[in-house]
Each structure stands twice: as structure tokens, then as C-alpha cells.
mmCIF file with all atom_site columns, C-alpha atoms in Angstrom:
data_model
loop_
_atom_site.group_PDB
_atom_site.id
_atom_site.type_symbol
_atom_site.label_atom_id
_atom_site.label_alt_id
_atom_site.label_comp_id
_atom_site.label_asym_id
_atom_site.label_entity_id
_atom_site.label_seq_id
_atom_site.pdbx_PDB_ins_code
_atom_site.Cartn_x
_atom_site.Cartn_y
_atom_site.Cartn_z
_atom_site.occupancy
_atom_site.B_iso_or_equiv
_atom_site.pdbx_formal_charge
_atom_site.auth_seq_id
_atom_site.auth_comp_id
_atom_site.auth_asym_id
_atom_site.auth_atom_id
_atom_site.pdbx_PDB_model_num
ATOM 1  C CA . MET Y 1 1  ? -91.010  102.467 -81.481  1.00 64.00 ? 1  MET Y CA 1
ATOM 2  C CA . HIS Y 1 2  ? -88.790  99.563  -80.774  1.00 84.00 ? 2  HIS Y CA 1
ATOM 3  C CA . ALA Y 1 3  ? -87.929  97.331  -83.703  1.00 91.00 ? 3  ALA Y CA 1
ATOM 4  C CA . GLU Y 1 4  ? -89.509  94.388  -81.850  1.00 92.00 ? 4  GLU Y CA 1
ATOM 5  C CA . VAL Y 1 5  ? -92.864  96.168  -81.684  1.00 91.00 ? 5  VAL Y CA 1
ATOM 6  C CA . VAL Y 1 6  ? -92.807  97.096  -85.366  1.00 93.00 ? 6  VAL Y CA 1
ATOM 7  C CA . THR Y 1 7  ? -91.802  93.541  -86.290  1.00 94.00 ? 7  THR Y CA 1
ATOM 8  C CA . ALA Y 1 8  ? -94.616  92.129  -84.144  1.00 94.00 ? 8  ALA Y CA 1
ATOM 9  C CA . LEU Y 1 9  ? -97.095  94.544  -85.730  1.00 95.00 ? 9  LEU Y CA 1
ATOM 10 C CA . ASP Y 1 10 ? -95.962  93.547  -89.214  1.00 96.00 ? 10 ASP Y CA 1
ATOM 11 C CA . ALA Y 1 11 ? -96.354  89.858  -88.348  1.00 96.00 ? 11 ALA Y CA 1
ATOM 12 C CA . HIS Y 1 12 ? -99.823  90.516  -86.923  1.00 96.00 ? 12 HIS Y CA 1
ATOM 13 C CA . LEU Y 1 13 ? -100.946 92.377  -90.050  1.00 97.00 ? 13 LEU Y CA 1
ATOM 14 C CA . VAL Y 1 14 ? -99.643  89.617  -92.335  1.00 97.00 ? 14 VAL Y CA 1
ATOM 15 C CA . GLU Y 1 15 ? -101.487 87.028  -90.255  1.00 96.00 ? 15 GLU Y CA 1
ATOM 16 C CA . LEU Y 1 16 ? -104.688 89.099  -90.268  1.00 96.00 ? 16 LEU Y CA 1
ATOM 17 C CA . HIS Y 1 17 ? -104.527 89.418  -94.039  1.00 96.00 ? 17 HIS Y CA 1
ATOM 18 C CA . ARG Y 1 18 ? -104.018 85.662  -94.439  1.00 95.00 ? 18 ARG Y CA 1
ATOM 19 C CA . LEU Y 1 19 ? -106.840 84.818  -92.041  1.00 95.00 ? 19 LEU Y CA 1
ATOM 20 C CA . ARG Y 1 20 ? -109.184 87.352  -93.653  1.00 93.00 ? 20 ARG Y CA 1
ATOM 21 C CA . GLY Y 1 21 ? -108.576 85.573  -96.928  1.00 92.00 ? 21 GLY Y CA 1
ATOM 22 C CA . ARG Y 1 22 ? -109.811 82.351  -95.354  1.00 90.00 ? 22 ARG Y CA 1
ATOM 23 C CA . LEU Y 1 23 ? -113.050 84.119  -94.472  1.00 86.00 ? 23 LEU Y CA 1
ATOM 24 C CA . THR Y 1 24 ? -113.579 85.683  -97.891  1.00 88.00 ? 24 THR Y CA 1
ATOM 25 C CA . ASP Y 1 25 ? -112.433 82.893  -100.234 1.00 86.00 ? 25 ASP Y CA 1
ATOM 26 C CA . ALA Y 1 26 ? -115.085 81.884  -102.748 1.00 84.00 ? 26 ALA Y CA 1
ATOM 27 C CA . ARG Y 1 27 ? -115.551 78.360  -101.438 1.00 87.00 ? 27 ARG Y CA 1
ATOM 28 C CA . ALA Y 1 28 ? -117.688 76.361  -99.065  1.00 86.00 ? 28 ALA Y CA 1
ATOM 29 C CA . ILE Y 1 29 ? -116.948 77.015  -95.395  1.00 83.00 ? 29 ILE Y CA 1
ATOM 30 C CA . GLU Y 1 30 ? -116.703 74.015  -93.088  1.00 87.00 ? 30 GLU Y CA 1
ATOM 31 C CA . PRO Y 1 31 ? -118.780 74.008  -89.865  1.00 90.00 ? 31 PRO Y CA 1
ATOM 32 C CA . GLY Y 1 32 ? -116.882 75.854  -87.144  1.00 91.00 ? 32 GLY Y CA 1
ATOM 33 C CA . GLU Y 1 33 ? -114.293 77.245  -89.575  1.00 91.00 ? 33 GLU Y CA 1
ATOM 34 C CA . ARG Y 1 34 ? -115.285 80.882  -89.070  1.00 91.00 ? 34 ARG Y CA 1
ATOM 35 C CA . LEU Y 1 35 ? -115.048 80.492  -85.299  1.00 93.00 ? 35 LEU Y CA 1
ATOM 36 C CA . GLU Y 1 36 ? -111.604 78.902  -85.644  1.00 94.00 ? 36 GLU Y CA 1
ATOM 37 C CA . VAL Y 1 37 ? -110.415 81.813  -87.801  1.00 94.00 ? 37 VAL Y CA 1
ATOM 38 C CA . ILE Y 1 38 ? -111.772 84.353  -85.304  1.00 94.00 ? 38 ILE Y CA 1
ATOM 39 C CA . LEU Y 1 39 ? -109.993 82.550  -82.462  1.00 96.00 ? 39 LEU Y CA 1
ATOM 40 C CA . GLN Y 1 40 ? -106.758 82.634  -84.459  1.00 96.00 ? 40 GLN Y CA 1
ATOM 41 C CA . ILE Y 1 41 ? -107.216 86.367  -85.035  1.00 95.00 ? 41 ILE Y CA 1
ATOM 42 C CA . ALA Y 1 42 ? -107.734 86.891  -81.298  1.00 96.00 ? 42 ALA Y CA 1
ATOM 43 C CA . ALA Y 1 43 ? -104.603 84.861  -80.506  1.00 96.00 ? 43 ALA Y CA 1
ATOM 44 C CA . SER Y 1 44 ? -102.597 86.978  -82.950  1.00 96.00 ? 44 SER Y CA 1
ATOM 45 C CA . ALA Y 1 45 ? -103.872 90.160  -81.287  1.00 96.00 ? 45 ALA Y CA 1
ATOM 46 C CA . GLU Y 1 46 ? -102.916 88.769  -77.869  1.00 96.00 ? 46 GLU Y CA 1
ATOM 47 C CA . ARG Y 1 47 ? -99.382  88.027  -79.085  1.00 95.00 ? 47 ARG Y CA 1
ATOM 48 C CA . LEU Y 1 48 ? -99.064  91.572  -80.406  1.00 94.00 ? 48 LEU Y CA 1
ATOM 49 C CA . ALA Y 1 49 ? -100.413 92.995  -77.129  1.00 93.00 ? 49 ALA Y CA 1
ATOM 50 C CA . ARG Y 1 50 ? -97.831  91.017  -75.126  1.00 93.00 ? 50 ARG Y CA 1
ATOM 51 C CA . VAL Y 1 51 ? -94.979  92.439  -77.211  1.00 93.00 ? 51 VAL Y CA 1
ATOM 52 C CA . VAL Y 1 52 ? -96.336  95.986  -76.980  1.00 90.00 ? 52 VAL Y CA 1
ATOM 53 C CA . HIS Y 1 53 ? -96.811  95.755  -73.209  1.00 87.00 ? 53 HIS Y CA 1
ATOM 54 C CA . ALA Y 1 54 ? -93.348  94.250  -72.769  1.00 88.00 ? 54 ALA Y CA 1
ATOM 55 C CA . HIS Y 1 55 ? -91.873  97.358  -74.414  1.00 87.00 ? 55 HIS Y CA 1
ATOM 56 C CA . CYS Y 1 56 ? -94.121  99.910  -72.747  1.00 80.00 ? 56 CYS Y CA 1
ATOM 57 C CA . PRO Y 1 57 ? -92.155  101.985 -70.211  1.00 73.00 ? 57 PRO Y CA 1
ATOM 58 C CA . ASP Y 1 58 ? -95.070  102.174 -67.738  1.00 71.00 ? 58 ASP Y CA 1
ATOM 59 C CA . PRO Y 1 59 ? -98.023  99.898  -68.590  1.00 59.00 ? 59 PRO Y CA 1
ATOM 60 C CA . ALA Y 1 60 ? -100.068 101.420 -65.756  1.00 67.00 ? 60 ALA Y CA 1
ATOM 61 C CA . SER Y 1 61 ? -100.047 104.784 -67.547  1.00 68.00 ? 61 SER Y CA 1
ATOM 62 C CA . VAL Y 1 62 ? -101.539 103.355 -70.733  1.00 64.00 ? 62 VAL Y CA 1
ATOM 63 C CA . THR Y 1 63 ? -105.315 103.512 -71.072  1.00 72.00 ? 63 THR Y CA 1
ATOM 64 C CA . VAL Y 1 64 ? -107.014 101.057 -73.345  1.00 73.00 ? 64 VAL Y CA 1
ATOM 65 C CA . PRO Y 1 65 ? -110.360 102.160 -74.729  1.00 77.00 ? 65 PRO Y CA 1
ATOM 66 C CA . GLY Y 1 66 ? -113.293 99.953  -73.856  1.00 77.00 ? 66 GLY Y CA 1
ATOM 67 C CA . PRO Y 1 67 ? -115.858 98.540  -76.255  1.00 78.00 ? 67 PRO Y CA 1
ATOM 68 C CA . VAL Y 1 68 ? -117.655 101.008 -78.436  1.00 65.00 ? 68 VAL Y CA 1
#
């Protein structure tokens, strides 16, 4: 794997861990806070996907599994 992909994956995992902590902290959750965290998680996944696709030799040959 390219160093850029590994770096992007590491950044994504760090962000996921931080955001997961916001969901599991023992405190009161503000209205809409969970949705905001989920949207941030989705944005992080999109950033990672852009980096991965930018370094994929032939994106058309990659199959992405659909929902389970």
C-alpha cells in the first residue's frame, strides 16, 4: 500500500476512536449530538475513500460490497 493510504487509514481510525468516545462518554447528550457525530464519522469515511480511490490503479476493477 502507498504510504498516503496507510496515513489516511491511521487518521481515520484515530478520528473514529475520538468520535466513538463522544458517543460513549458518561454524560448527558445534547439534542442532535449523536447525529452530528455520525455525520462526522461518515465524512471521515468519505475522506478515506477519496484517498484510497486516488491510489487505486483501476477503480473500475474494484467491487464494493453492498449493504448487508
